[in-house]
Amino acid sequence: MNKKLQNIIDLSRTPMLVLRDGKLLTTNSAARDFLPELVCGCSAAEIIPEHILSEPADSFVSSAVICGKSCAVSILRSDDALLLSLSEAQSSAGLRGCLSDSLLNEMLSSLFSIRLSAARLENYLDLSNPDAKKYYAILNHNYYSLNRRLSNLNLLRALQDRDALMVPRYTDLVSLCSETVSTVSLLMGPARARVEFICALDTLPACVDAPKVELLMLNLLSNSLLHTPQDGLVRLKLSTQGGSAVLSVDDNGCGIHPEKLGSVFTAYENRLNEHTLSSAEGGGLGLALCRAIAELHGGALILESRPGEGTSVRALLPVDPPAGAELRSDSMDYVNGGMDLILTELCDVLDYSAYTPAYLD
């Protein structure tokens, strides 16, 4: 390694590792404090997950468990070396700084009342009247938007605190992905980028928590659609890699600037507040939630992006039951969570006209 690069690594306050020829070449003092058990010269395969070592991209970010610690990892290939920059996963303390538990529960309760009132209001409205139909749809659109922010915030808290239950059962991921993309495409219409599903498999049984996997998939699709032009393309791909299903969402949108790439999984820690939570960006919760769901399954999330070219996000999900998991069902009858979940997770990219009785469950 050249001396200039070594100096940069040594001066960094971020834990950094350098791999070369399949071994840990060097670390900085921040990495030695963060992972004191690391020994230079040890095999890279003993400490770094295979999905990072086998990834061909020159620059990407990934979730990973390294020496027992859940990390967000930024990876850069330099000459014949692999540079890793690590940041440890945070607890839910920062999320509770945005909304207290009591306030969050009160808001969720109020939202439930709004939903019930809107459903009853439908019986008294003349929805053949364009204005009545419009404002009824706007009311529902705003309900779904706020419900998404609060529900995802609540789930991310639970996942970070390891309080979220995982209910694994064998599910056909091909059917789940196909049905979801068909519904999303129907709702998008010509006003948004085209969405397509690509898979060479007829079926792919995987032992997963299907509702959470669908939530992950819809969050990734929503992110891509939000940053892809009307004439663009968003692809959901399903394949296998080793013992894992690989669920990929690729787009040809605006991409992510390299300076922001390293913090995509943790951006919410610095910018989530009552203002960003209500914006279309959602305070950066989406990718953090997807990462947490992938890790709940014993998998990982990998993101690669180039400004002006697009973004690719891959979720690796082991197809076999997680260690110690208790199977609740061996059936494969889960198709999707219904229109209600899709309307919730796509509220930032759907026009209010999608929130009329024609689409609502």
mmCIF file of C-alpha atoms in Angstrom:
data_model
loop_
_atom_site.group_PDB
_atom_site.id
_atom_site.type_symbol
_atom_site.label_atom_id
_atom_site.label_comp_id
_atom_site.label_asym_id
_atom_site.label_seq_id
_atom_site.Cartn_x
_atom_site.Cartn_y
_atom_site.Cartn_z
ATOM 1 C CA MET A 1 0.000 0.000 0.000
ATOM 2 C CA ASN A 2 1.301 3.453 -0.867
ATOM 3 C CA LYS A 3 2.305 5.737 1.994
ATOM 4 C CA LYS A 4 -0.242 8.471 1.144
ATOM 5 C CA LEU A 5 -3.168 6.058 1.380
ATOM 6 C CA GLN A 6 -1.796 4.625 4.619
ATOM 7 C CA ASN A 7 -1.625 8.123 6.116
ATOM 8 C CA ILE A 8 -5.244 8.853 5.128
ATOM 9 C CA ILE A 9 -6.396 5.626 6.792
ATOM 10 C CA ASP A 10 -4.396 6.291 9.954
ATOM 11 C CA LEU A 11 -5.805 9.824 10.299
ATOM 12 C CA SER A 12 -9.438 8.790 9.801
ATOM 13 C CA ARG A 13 -11.691 8.658 12.862
ATOM 14 C CA THR A 14 -13.840 6.093 11.066
ATOM 15 C CA PRO A 15 -12.913 2.408 11.575
ATOM 16 C CA MET A 16 -11.153 1.281 8.395
ATOM 17 C CA LEU A 17 -9.821 -2.081 7.218
ATOM 18 C CA VAL A 18 -7.641 -2.868 4.196
ATOM 19 C CA LEU A 19 -7.738 -6.310 2.564
ATOM 20 C CA ARG A 20 -5.272 -7.640 0.027
ATOM 21 C CA ASP A 21 -4.607 -11.109 -1.365
ATOM 22 C CA GLY A 22 -7.365 -12.574 0.799
ATOM 23 C CA LYS A 23 -5.895 -11.282 4.069
ATOM 24 C CA LEU A 24 -6.342 -8.380 6.461
ATOM 25 C CA LEU A 25 -3.459 -6.106 5.497
ATOM 26 C CA THR A 26 -3.863 -3.241 7.950
ATOM 27 C CA THR A 27 -6.302 -1.324 10.146
ATOM 28 C CA ASN A 28 -6.391 2.102 11.768
ATOM 29 C CA SER A 29 -6.619 2.936 15.471
ATOM 30 C CA ALA A 30 -10.406 3.534 15.218
ATOM 31 C CA ALA A 31 -10.859 -0.001 13.826
ATOM 32 C CA ARG A 32 -8.661 -1.493 16.538
ATOM 33 C CA ASP A 33 -10.794 0.217 19.183
ATOM 34 C CA PHE A 34 -14.012 -0.865 17.467
ATOM 35 C CA LEU A 35 -12.911 -4.466 16.801
ATOM 36 C CA PRO A 36 -10.037 -5.229 19.173
ATOM 37 C CA GLU A 37 -10.025 -8.919 18.243
ATOM 38 C CA LEU A 38 -8.790 -8.217 14.686
ATOM 39 C CA VAL A 39 -5.276 -9.462 13.865
ATOM 40 C CA CYS A 40 -3.461 -8.235 10.783
ATOM 41 C CA GLY A 41 -2.511 -11.111 8.513
ATOM 42 C CA CYS A 42 -5.602 -13.181 9.322
ATOM 43 C CA SER A 43 -7.775 -14.583 6.520
ATOM 44 C CA ALA A 44 -10.301 -12.076 5.181
ATOM 45 C CA ALA A 45 -12.853 -14.885 4.852
ATOM 46 C CA GLU A 46 -12.741 -15.405 8.625
ATOM 47 C CA ILE A 47 -13.994 -11.889 9.399
ATOM 48 C CA ILE A 48 -15.673 -10.470 6.270
ATOM 49 C CA PRO A 49 -18.954 -11.934 4.898
ATOM 50 C CA GLU A 50 -18.753 -13.678 1.542
ATOM 51 C CA HIS A 51 -21.270 -11.324 -0.115
ATOM 52 C CA ILE A 52 -18.777 -8.454 0.314
ATOM 53 C CA LEU A 53 -15.713 -10.383 -0.802
ATOM 54 C CA SER A 54 -17.430 -11.753 -3.927
ATOM 55 C CA GLU A 55 -19.104 -8.481 -4.994
ATOM 56 C CA PRO A 56 -17.494 -7.349 -8.301
ATOM 57 C CA ALA A 57 -18.415 -3.638 -8.056
ATOM 58 C CA ASP A 58 -15.576 -1.172 -7.473
ATOM 59 C CA SER A 59 -17.601 0.951 -5.066
ATOM 60 C CA PHE A 60 -20.668 -0.062 -3.051
ATOM 61 C CA VAL A 61 -22.195 -0.101 0.426
ATOM 62 C CA SER A 62 -23.514 -3.086 2.305
ATOM 63 C CA SER A 63 -24.882 -4.199 5.636
ATOM 64 C CA ALA A 64 -22.784 -6.854 7.359
ATOM 65 C CA VAL A 65 -22.076 -8.557 10.655
ATOM 66 C CA ILE A 66 -18.348 -8.339 11.396
ATOM 67 C CA CYS A 67 -16.956 -9.949 14.542
ATOM 68 C CA GLY A 68 -20.480 -10.106 15.935
ATOM 69 C CA LYS A 69 -21.268 -6.426 15.335
ATOM 70 C CA SER A 70 -23.918 -5.232 12.879
ATOM 71 C CA CYS A 71 -22.292 -2.644 10.620
ATOM 72 C CA ALA A 72 -22.913 -0.478 7.606
ATOM 73 C CA VAL A 73 -19.865 -0.934 5.378
ATOM 74 C CA SER A 74 -18.613 1.293 2.555
ATOM 75 C CA ILE A 75 -16.337 -0.606 0.173
ATOM 76 C CA LEU A 76 -13.859 0.786 -2.361
ATOM 77 C CA ARG A 77 -11.421 -1.070 -4.582
ATOM 78 C CA SER A 78 -8.077 0.722 -4.891
ATOM 79 C CA ASP A 79 -5.457 -0.930 -7.083
ATOM 80 C CA ASP A 80 -5.367 -4.510 -5.777
ATOM 81 C CA ALA A 81 -6.712 -3.687 -2.320
ATOM 82 C CA LEU A 82 -10.186 -3.571 -0.814
ATOM 83 C CA LEU A 83 -10.846 -0.656 1.559
ATOM 84 C CA LEU A 84 -13.665 -1.039 4.089
ATOM 85 C CA SER A 85 -15.088 1.808 6.162
ATOM 86 C CA LEU A 86 -17.340 0.704 9.033
ATOM 87 C CA SER A 87 -20.103 2.278 11.102
ATOM 88 C CA GLU A 88 -21.928 0.383 13.823
ATOM 89 C CA ALA A 89 -25.703 0.025 13.746
ATOM 90 C CA GLN A 90 -27.405 2.388 16.149
ATOM 91 C CA SER A 91 -30.079 1.612 18.718
ATOM 92 C CA SER A 92 -33.530 3.137 18.551
ATOM 93 C CA ALA A 93 -32.547 5.967 20.942
ATOM 94 C CA GLY A 94 -32.130 8.403 18.052
ATOM 95 C CA LEU A 95 -35.527 7.470 16.656
ATOM 96 C CA ARG A 96 -37.158 8.142 20.007
ATOM 97 C CA GLY A 97 -35.712 11.642 19.838
ATOM 98 C CA CYS A 98 -38.066 12.292 16.911
ATOM 99 C CA LEU A 99 -41.251 11.058 18.575
ATOM 100 C CA SER A 100 -41.759 9.696 22.068
ATOM 101 C CA ASP A 101 -43.413 6.303 22.500
ATOM 102 C CA SER A 102 -46.521 7.834 24.018
ATOM 103 C CA LEU A 103 -46.905 10.424 21.266
ATOM 104 C CA LEU A 104 -46.338 7.812 18.568
ATOM 105 C CA ASN A 105 -49.009 5.546 20.054
ATOM 106 C CA GLU A 106 -51.445 8.460 20.368
ATOM 107 C CA MET A 107 -50.906 9.407 16.717
ATOM 108 C CA LEU A 108 -51.371 5.825 15.534
ATOM 109 C CA SER A 109 -54.593 5.617 17.527
ATOM 110 C CA SER A 110 -55.827 8.891 16.010
ATOM 111 C CA LEU A 111 -54.970 7.616 12.546
ATOM 112 C CA PHE A 112 -57.071 4.516 13.125
ATOM 113 C CA SER A 113 -60.019 6.724 14.064
ATOM 114 C CA ILE A 114 -59.518 8.814 10.921
ATOM 115 C CA ARG A 115 -59.540 5.665 8.801
ATOM 116 C CA LEU A 116 -62.780 4.427 10.354
ATOM 117 C CA SER A 117 -64.421 7.843 9.940
ATOM 118 C CA ALA A 118 -63.356 8.045 6.288
ATOM 119 C CA ALA A 119 -64.786 4.578 5.624
ATOM 120 C CA ARG A 120 -68.134 5.575 7.134
ATOM 121 C CA LEU A 121 -68.105 8.888 5.332
ATOM 122 C CA GLU A 122 -68.161 6.985 2.046
ATOM 123 C CA ASN A 123 -71.733 5.912 2.815
ATOM 124 C CA TYR A 124 -72.912 9.529 3.007
ATOM 125 C CA LEU A 125 -71.007 11.017 0.071
ATOM 126 C CA ASP A 126 -72.175 11.229 -3.517
ATOM 127 C CA LEU A 127 -68.958 9.950 -5.075
ATOM 128 C CA SER A 128 -70.383 10.481 -8.552
ATOM 129 C CA ASN A 129 -69.769 14.166 -7.806
ATOM 130 C CA PRO A 130 -66.213 14.930 -9.039
ATOM 131 C CA ASP A 131 -65.427 17.304 -6.165
ATOM 132 C CA ALA A 132 -66.675 14.900 -3.491
ATOM 133 C CA LYS A 133 -64.671 12.067 -5.047
ATOM 134 C CA LYS A 134 -61.551 14.249 -5.273
ATOM 135 C CA TYR A 135 -61.557 15.402 -1.642
ATOM 136 C CA TYR A 136 -62.430 11.947 -0.376
ATOM 137 C CA ALA A 137 -59.396 10.605 -2.282
ATOM 138 C CA ILE A 138 -57.151 13.392 -0.911
ATOM 139 C CA LEU A 139 -58.265 12.541 2.637
ATOM 140 C CA ASN A 140 -57.351 8.883 2.111
ATOM 141 C CA HIS A 141 -54.055 9.756 0.412
ATOM 142 C CA ASN A 142 -52.957 11.822 3.406
ATOM 143 C CA TYR A 143 -54.042 9.099 5.812
ATOM 144 C CA TYR A 144 -51.911 6.514 4.000
ATOM 145 C CA SER A 145 -48.954 8.891 3.824
ATOM 146 C CA LEU A 146 -48.884 9.605 7.542
ATOM 147 C CA ASN A 147 -49.644 5.989 8.390
ATOM 148 C CA ARG A 148 -46.617 4.897 6.384
ATOM 149 C CA ARG A 149 -44.271 7.277 8.218
ATOM 150 C CA LEU A 150 -45.458 6.312 11.678
ATOM 151 C CA SER A 151 -45.788 2.566 11.067
ATOM 152 C CA ASN A 152 -42.337 2.291 9.488
ATOM 153 C CA LEU A 153 -40.821 4.348 12.292
ATOM 154 C CA ASN A 154 -42.461 2.063 14.847
ATOM 155 C CA LEU A 155 -41.270 -1.093 13.065
ATOM 156 C CA LEU A 156 -37.702 0.193 12.674
ATOM 157 C CA ARG A 157 -37.580 0.924 16.396
ATOM 158 C CA ALA A 158 -38.731 -2.616 17.173
ATOM 159 C CA LEU A 159 -36.241 -4.163 14.733
ATOM 160 C CA GLN A 160 -33.330 -2.171 16.156
ATOM 161 C CA ASP A 161 -34.315 -3.129 19.711
ATOM 162 C CA ARG A 162 -34.796 -6.779 18.626
ATOM 163 C CA ASP A 163 -38.416 -6.592 19.771
ATOM 164 C CA ALA A 164 -39.964 -7.357 16.372
ATOM 165 C CA LEU A 165 -41.333 -10.857 15.994
ATOM 166 C CA MET A 166 -40.256 -12.902 12.994
ATOM 167 C CA VAL A 167 -42.891 -15.303 11.714
ATOM 168 C CA PRO A 168 -41.157 -17.430 9.061
ATOM 169 C CA ARG A 169 -43.005 -19.753 6.750
ATOM 170 C CA TYR A 170 -42.269 -21.202 3.347
ATOM 171 C CA THR A 171 -43.380 -18.736 0.692
ATOM 172 C CA ASP A 172 -43.060 -18.814 -3.072
ATOM 173 C CA LEU A 173 -41.082 -15.630 -3.734
ATOM 174 C CA VAL A 174 -41.723 -15.825 -7.491
ATOM 175 C CA SER A 175 -45.483 -15.560 -6.951
ATOM 176 C CA LEU A 176 -45.085 -12.847 -4.327
ATOM 177 C CA CYS A 177 -42.868 -10.690 -6.564
ATOM 178 C CA SER A 178 -44.931 -11.259 -9.699
ATOM 179 C CA GLU A 179 -48.249 -10.390 -8.044
ATOM 180 C CA THR A 180 -46.785 -7.300 -6.388
ATOM 181 C CA VAL A 181 -45.238 -5.930 -9.579
ATOM 182 C CA SER A 182 -48.472 -6.527 -11.501
ATOM 183 C CA THR A 183 -50.449 -4.509 -8.969
ATOM 184 C CA VAL A 184 -47.837 -1.744 -8.783
ATOM 185 C CA SER A 185 -47.756 -1.461 -12.595
ATOM 186 C CA LEU A 186 -51.547 -1.176 -12.681
ATOM 187 C CA LEU A 187 -51.504 1.659 -10.158
ATOM 188 C CA MET A 188 -48.597 3.539 -11.728
ATOM 189 C CA GLY A 189 -50.159 4.008 -15.142
ATOM 190 C CA PRO A 190 -48.332 6.157 -17.738
ATOM 191 C CA ALA A 191 -47.429 8.956 -15.300
ATOM 192 C CA ARG A 192 -44.478 7.122 -13.769
ATOM 193 C CA ALA A 193 -41.543 4.963 -14.819
ATOM 194 C CA ARG A 194 -42.326 1.505 -16.140
ATOM 195 C CA VAL A 195 -41.997 -1.375 -13.662
ATOM 196 C CA GLU A 196 -41.151 -4.905 -14.741
ATOM 197 C CA PHE A 197 -40.356 -8.231 -13.080
ATOM 198 C CA ILE A 198 -37.542 -10.487 -14.302
ATOM 199 C CA CYS A 199 -37.030 -14.051 -13.075
ATOM 200 C CA ALA A 200 -35.845 -17.216 -14.807
ATOM 201 C CA LEU A 201 -37.325 -19.452 -12.098
ATOM 202 C CA ASP A 202 -40.810 -20.960 -12.081
ATOM 203 C CA THR A 203 -40.891 -21.073 -8.290
ATOM 204 C CA LEU A 204 -38.584 -20.214 -5.400
ATOM 205 C CA PRO A 205 -39.698 -21.490 -1.982
ATOM 206 C CA ALA A 206 -38.008 -19.590 0.841
ATOM 207 C CA CYS A 207 -38.588 -19.635 4.575
ATOM 208 C CA VAL A 208 -39.195 -15.946 5.250
ATOM 209 C CA ASP A 209 -41.467 -13.557 7.102
ATOM 210 C CA ALA A 210 -43.458 -12.808 3.958
ATOM 211 C CA PRO A 211 -45.171 -9.556 5.059
ATOM 212 C CA LYS A 212 -41.805 -8.060 6.043
ATOM 213 C CA VAL A 213 -40.185 -9.169 2.774
ATOM 214 C CA GLU A 214 -43.038 -7.557 0.858
ATOM 215 C CA LEU A 215 -42.542 -4.380 2.895
ATOM 216 C CA LEU A 216 -38.844 -4.412 1.988
ATOM 217 C CA MET A 217 -39.654 -4.876 -1.685
ATOM 218 C CA LEU A 218 -42.241 -2.074 -1.763
ATOM 219 C CA ASN A 219 -39.879 0.340 0.001
ATOM 220 C CA LEU A 220 -37.185 -0.338 -2.600
ATOM 221 C CA LEU A 221 -39.664 0.069 -5.464
ATOM 222 C CA SER A 222 -40.978 3.316 -3.970
ATOM 223 C CA ASN A 223 -37.434 4.727 -3.640
ATOM 224 C CA SER A 224 -36.612 3.870 -7.245
ATOM 225 C CA LEU A 225 -39.878 5.231 -8.646
ATOM 226 C CA LEU A 226 -39.424 8.457 -6.677
ATOM 227 C CA HIS A 227 -36.023 9.093 -8.303
ATOM 228 C CA THR A 228 -36.620 7.742 -11.813
ATOM 229 C CA PRO A 229 -38.065 9.909 -14.633
ATOM 230 C CA GLN A 230 -41.386 9.187 -16.295
ATOM 231 C CA ASP A 231 -39.727 7.517 -19.288
ATOM 232 C CA GLY A 232 -37.402 5.475 -17.045
ATOM 233 C CA LEU A 233 -37.430 1.814 -16.083
ATOM 234 C CA VAL A 234 -37.475 0.087 -12.687
ATOM 235 C CA ARG A 235 -36.704 -3.623 -12.663
ATOM 236 C CA LEU A 236 -37.407 -6.081 -9.874
ATOM 237 C CA LYS A 237 -35.251 -9.171 -10.330
ATOM 238 C CA LEU A 238 -35.329 -12.432 -8.409
ATOM 239 C CA SER A 239 -32.510 -14.988 -8.554
ATOM 240 C CA THR A 240 -30.432 -17.206 -6.279
ATOM 241 C CA GLN A 241 -26.861 -16.992 -5.023
ATOM 242 C CA GLY A 242 -25.542 -19.859 -2.950
ATOM 243 C CA GLY A 243 -28.160 -20.560 -0.298
ATOM 244 C CA SER A 244 -29.858 -17.177 -0.622
ATOM 245 C CA ALA A 245 -32.589 -15.619 -2.686
ATOM 246 C CA VAL A 246 -31.426 -12.355 -4.255
ATOM 247 C CA LEU A 247 -34.135 -9.726 -4.593
ATOM 248 C CA SER A 248 -32.831 -6.804 -6.683
ATOM 249 C CA VAL A 249 -34.370 -3.457 -7.577
ATOM 250 C CA ASP A 250 -32.527 -1.595 -10.356
ATOM 251 C CA ASP A 251 -33.381 1.751 -11.919
ATOM 252 C CA ASN A 252 -31.936 4.205 -14.428
ATOM 253 C CA GLY A 253 -32.770 7.260 -12.343
ATOM 254 C CA CYS A 254 -30.672 10.101 -10.968
ATOM 255 C CA GLY A 255 -28.447 7.921 -8.804
ATOM 256 C CA ILE A 256 -26.765 8.849 -5.507
ATOM 257 C CA HIS A 257 -23.784 11.182 -5.170
ATOM 258 C CA PRO A 258 -20.627 9.379 -3.915
ATOM 259 C CA GLU A 259 -20.426 11.706 -0.900
ATOM 260 C CA LYS A 260 -23.850 10.511 0.264
ATOM 261 C CA LEU A 261 -23.419 6.852 -0.622
ATOM 262 C CA GLY A 262 -21.576 5.894 2.546
ATOM 263 C CA SER A 263 -24.394 7.075 4.820
ATOM 264 C CA VAL A 264 -27.490 5.800 2.971
ATOM 265 C CA PHE A 265 -28.300 3.248 5.692
ATOM 266 C CA THR A 266 -27.818 5.723 8.533
ATOM 267 C CA ALA A 267 -28.917 9.058 7.020
ATOM 268 C CA TYR A 268 -31.997 9.196 9.251
ATOM 269 C CA GLU A 269 -29.780 9.448 12.359
ATOM 270 C CA ASN A 270 -28.853 13.043 11.541
ATOM 271 C CA ARG A 271 -31.821 14.347 9.592
ATOM 272 C CA LEU A 272 -34.942 12.636 10.935
ATOM 273 C CA ASN A 273 -37.245 15.121 12.652
ATOM 274 C CA GLU A 274 -40.880 16.188 12.588
ATOM 275 C CA HIS A 275 -40.317 18.046 9.299
ATOM 276 C CA THR A 276 -38.469 15.394 7.291
ATOM 277 C CA LEU A 277 -40.727 12.648 8.655
ATOM 278 C CA SER A 278 -43.657 14.245 6.838
ATOM 279 C CA SER A 279 -41.769 14.818 3.562
ATOM 280 C CA ALA A 280 -41.659 12.507 0.558
ATOM 281 C CA GLU A 281 -38.090 11.574 1.517
ATOM 282 C CA GLY A 282 -39.368 10.289 4.861
ATOM 283 C CA GLY A 283 -36.246 11.312 6.781
ATOM 284 C CA GLY A 284 -34.204 8.445 5.311
ATOM 285 C CA LEU A 285 -36.136 5.621 6.988
ATOM 286 C CA GLY A 286 -36.681 3.424 3.912
ATOM 287 C CA LEU A 287 -33.213 1.950 3.371
ATOM 288 C CA ALA A 288 -32.614 1.644 7.122
ATOM 289 C CA LEU A 289 -35.829 -0.366 7.399
ATOM 290 C CA CYS A 290 -34.900 -2.577 4.405
ATOM 291 C CA ARG A 291 -31.482 -3.230 5.930
ATOM 292 C CA ALA A 292 -33.044 -4.188 9.276
ATOM 293 C CA ILE A 293 -35.505 -6.587 7.595
ATOM 294 C CA ALA A 294 -32.718 -8.254 5.601
ATOM 295 C CA GLU A 295 -30.618 -8.666 8.753
ATOM 296 C CA LEU A 296 -33.620 -10.061 10.646
ATOM 297 C CA HIS A 297 -33.551 -12.917 8.119
ATOM 298 C CA GLY A 298 -29.799 -13.410 8.518
ATOM 299 C CA GLY A 299 -29.186 -11.680 5.179
ATOM 300 C CA ALA A 300 -27.769 -8.388 3.990
ATOM 301 C CA LEU A 301 -28.463 -5.368 1.804
ATOM 302 C CA ILE A 302 -26.038 -4.209 -0.913
ATOM 303 C CA LEU A 303 -26.340 -0.869 -2.714
ATOM 304 C CA GLU A 304 -24.435 0.390 -5.757
ATOM 305 C CA SER A 305 -25.147 3.737 -7.413
ATOM 306 C CA ARG A 306 -23.698 6.201 -9.900
ATOM 307 C CA PRO A 307 -24.970 9.768 -10.390
ATOM 308 C CA GLY A 308 -26.922 10.091 -13.623
ATOM 309 C CA GLU A 309 -26.875 6.344 -14.283
ATOM 310 C CA GLY A 310 -29.080 4.818 -11.611
ATOM 311 C CA THR A 311 -29.093 2.709 -8.486
ATOM 312 C CA SER A 312 -29.084 -1.028 -7.791
ATOM 313 C CA VAL A 313 -30.109 -2.462 -4.426
ATOM 314 C CA ARG A 314 -29.884 -6.181 -3.685
ATOM 315 C CA ALA A 315 -31.382 -7.931 -0.678
ATOM 316 C CA LEU A 316 -29.841 -11.312 0.141
ATOM 317 C CA LEU A 317 -32.321 -13.525 1.989
ATOM 318 C CA PRO A 318 -31.379 -17.082 3.046
ATOM 319 C CA VAL A 319 -33.958 -19.546 1.733
ATOM 320 C CA ASP A 320 -33.618 -21.918 4.707
ATOM 321 C CA PRO A 321 -35.105 -21.189 8.138
ATOM 322 C CA PRO A 322 -32.984 -18.924 10.354
ATOM 323 C CA ALA A 323 -31.162 -20.732 13.175
ATOM 324 C CA GLY A 324 -33.520 -21.341 16.054
ATOM 325 C CA ALA A 325 -36.579 -20.127 14.156
ATOM 326 C CA GLU A 326 -39.904 -21.750 14.930
ATOM 327 C CA LEU A 327 -41.970 -22.401 11.830
ATOM 328 C CA ARG A 328 -45.582 -21.337 12.267
ATOM 329 C CA SER A 329 -46.727 -22.846 8.976
ATOM 330 C CA ASP A 330 -45.272 -24.873 6.139
ATOM 331 C CA SER A 331 -47.777 -23.496 3.621
ATOM 332 C CA MET A 332 -46.950 -21.355 0.589
ATOM 333 C CA ASP A 333 -50.271 -19.554 0.266
ATOM 334 C CA TYR A 334 -49.039 -16.013 0.929
ATOM 335 C CA VAL A 335 -49.425 -13.947 -2.242
ATOM 336 C CA ASN A 336 -49.263 -10.367 -1.026
ATOM 337 C CA GLY A 337 -50.543 -8.125 1.719
ATOM 338 C CA GLY A 338 -53.299 -6.699 -0.433
ATOM 339 C CA MET A 339 -54.001 -3.292 -1.886
ATOM 340 C CA ASP A 340 -53.909 -1.643 1.529
ATOM 341 C CA LEU A 341 -50.181 -2.330 2.025
ATOM 342 C CA ILE A 342 -49.300 -1.311 -1.544
ATOM 343 C CA LEU A 343 -51.231 1.964 -1.278
ATOM 344 C CA THR A 344 -49.439 2.676 2.001
ATOM 345 C CA GLU A 345 -45.900 2.019 0.800
ATOM 346 C CA LEU A 346 -46.329 3.717 -2.596
ATOM 347 C CA CYS A 347 -48.109 6.822 -1.262
ATOM 348 C CA ASP A 348 -45.139 9.063 -2.188
ATOM 349 C CA VAL A 349 -45.274 8.122 -5.869
ATOM 350 C CA LEU A 350 -49.011 7.651 -6.398
ATOM 351 C CA ASP A 351 -51.381 10.464 -7.274
ATOM 352 C CA TYR A 352 -54.338 11.037 -4.929
ATOM 353 C CA SER A 353 -56.625 9.623 -7.650
ATOM 354 C CA ALA A 354 -55.439 6.118 -6.690
ATOM 355 C CA TYR A 355 -57.115 6.508 -3.288
ATOM 356 C CA THR A 356 -60.724 6.216 -4.410
ATOM 357 C CA PRO A 357 -63.089 3.349 -3.478
ATOM 358 C CA ALA A 358 -62.152 1.618 -6.733
ATOM 359 C CA TYR A 359 -58.726 0.703 -5.278
ATOM 360 C CA LEU A 360 -59.259 0.732 -1.515
ATOM 361 C CA ASP A 361 -59.747 -2.639 0.187
#
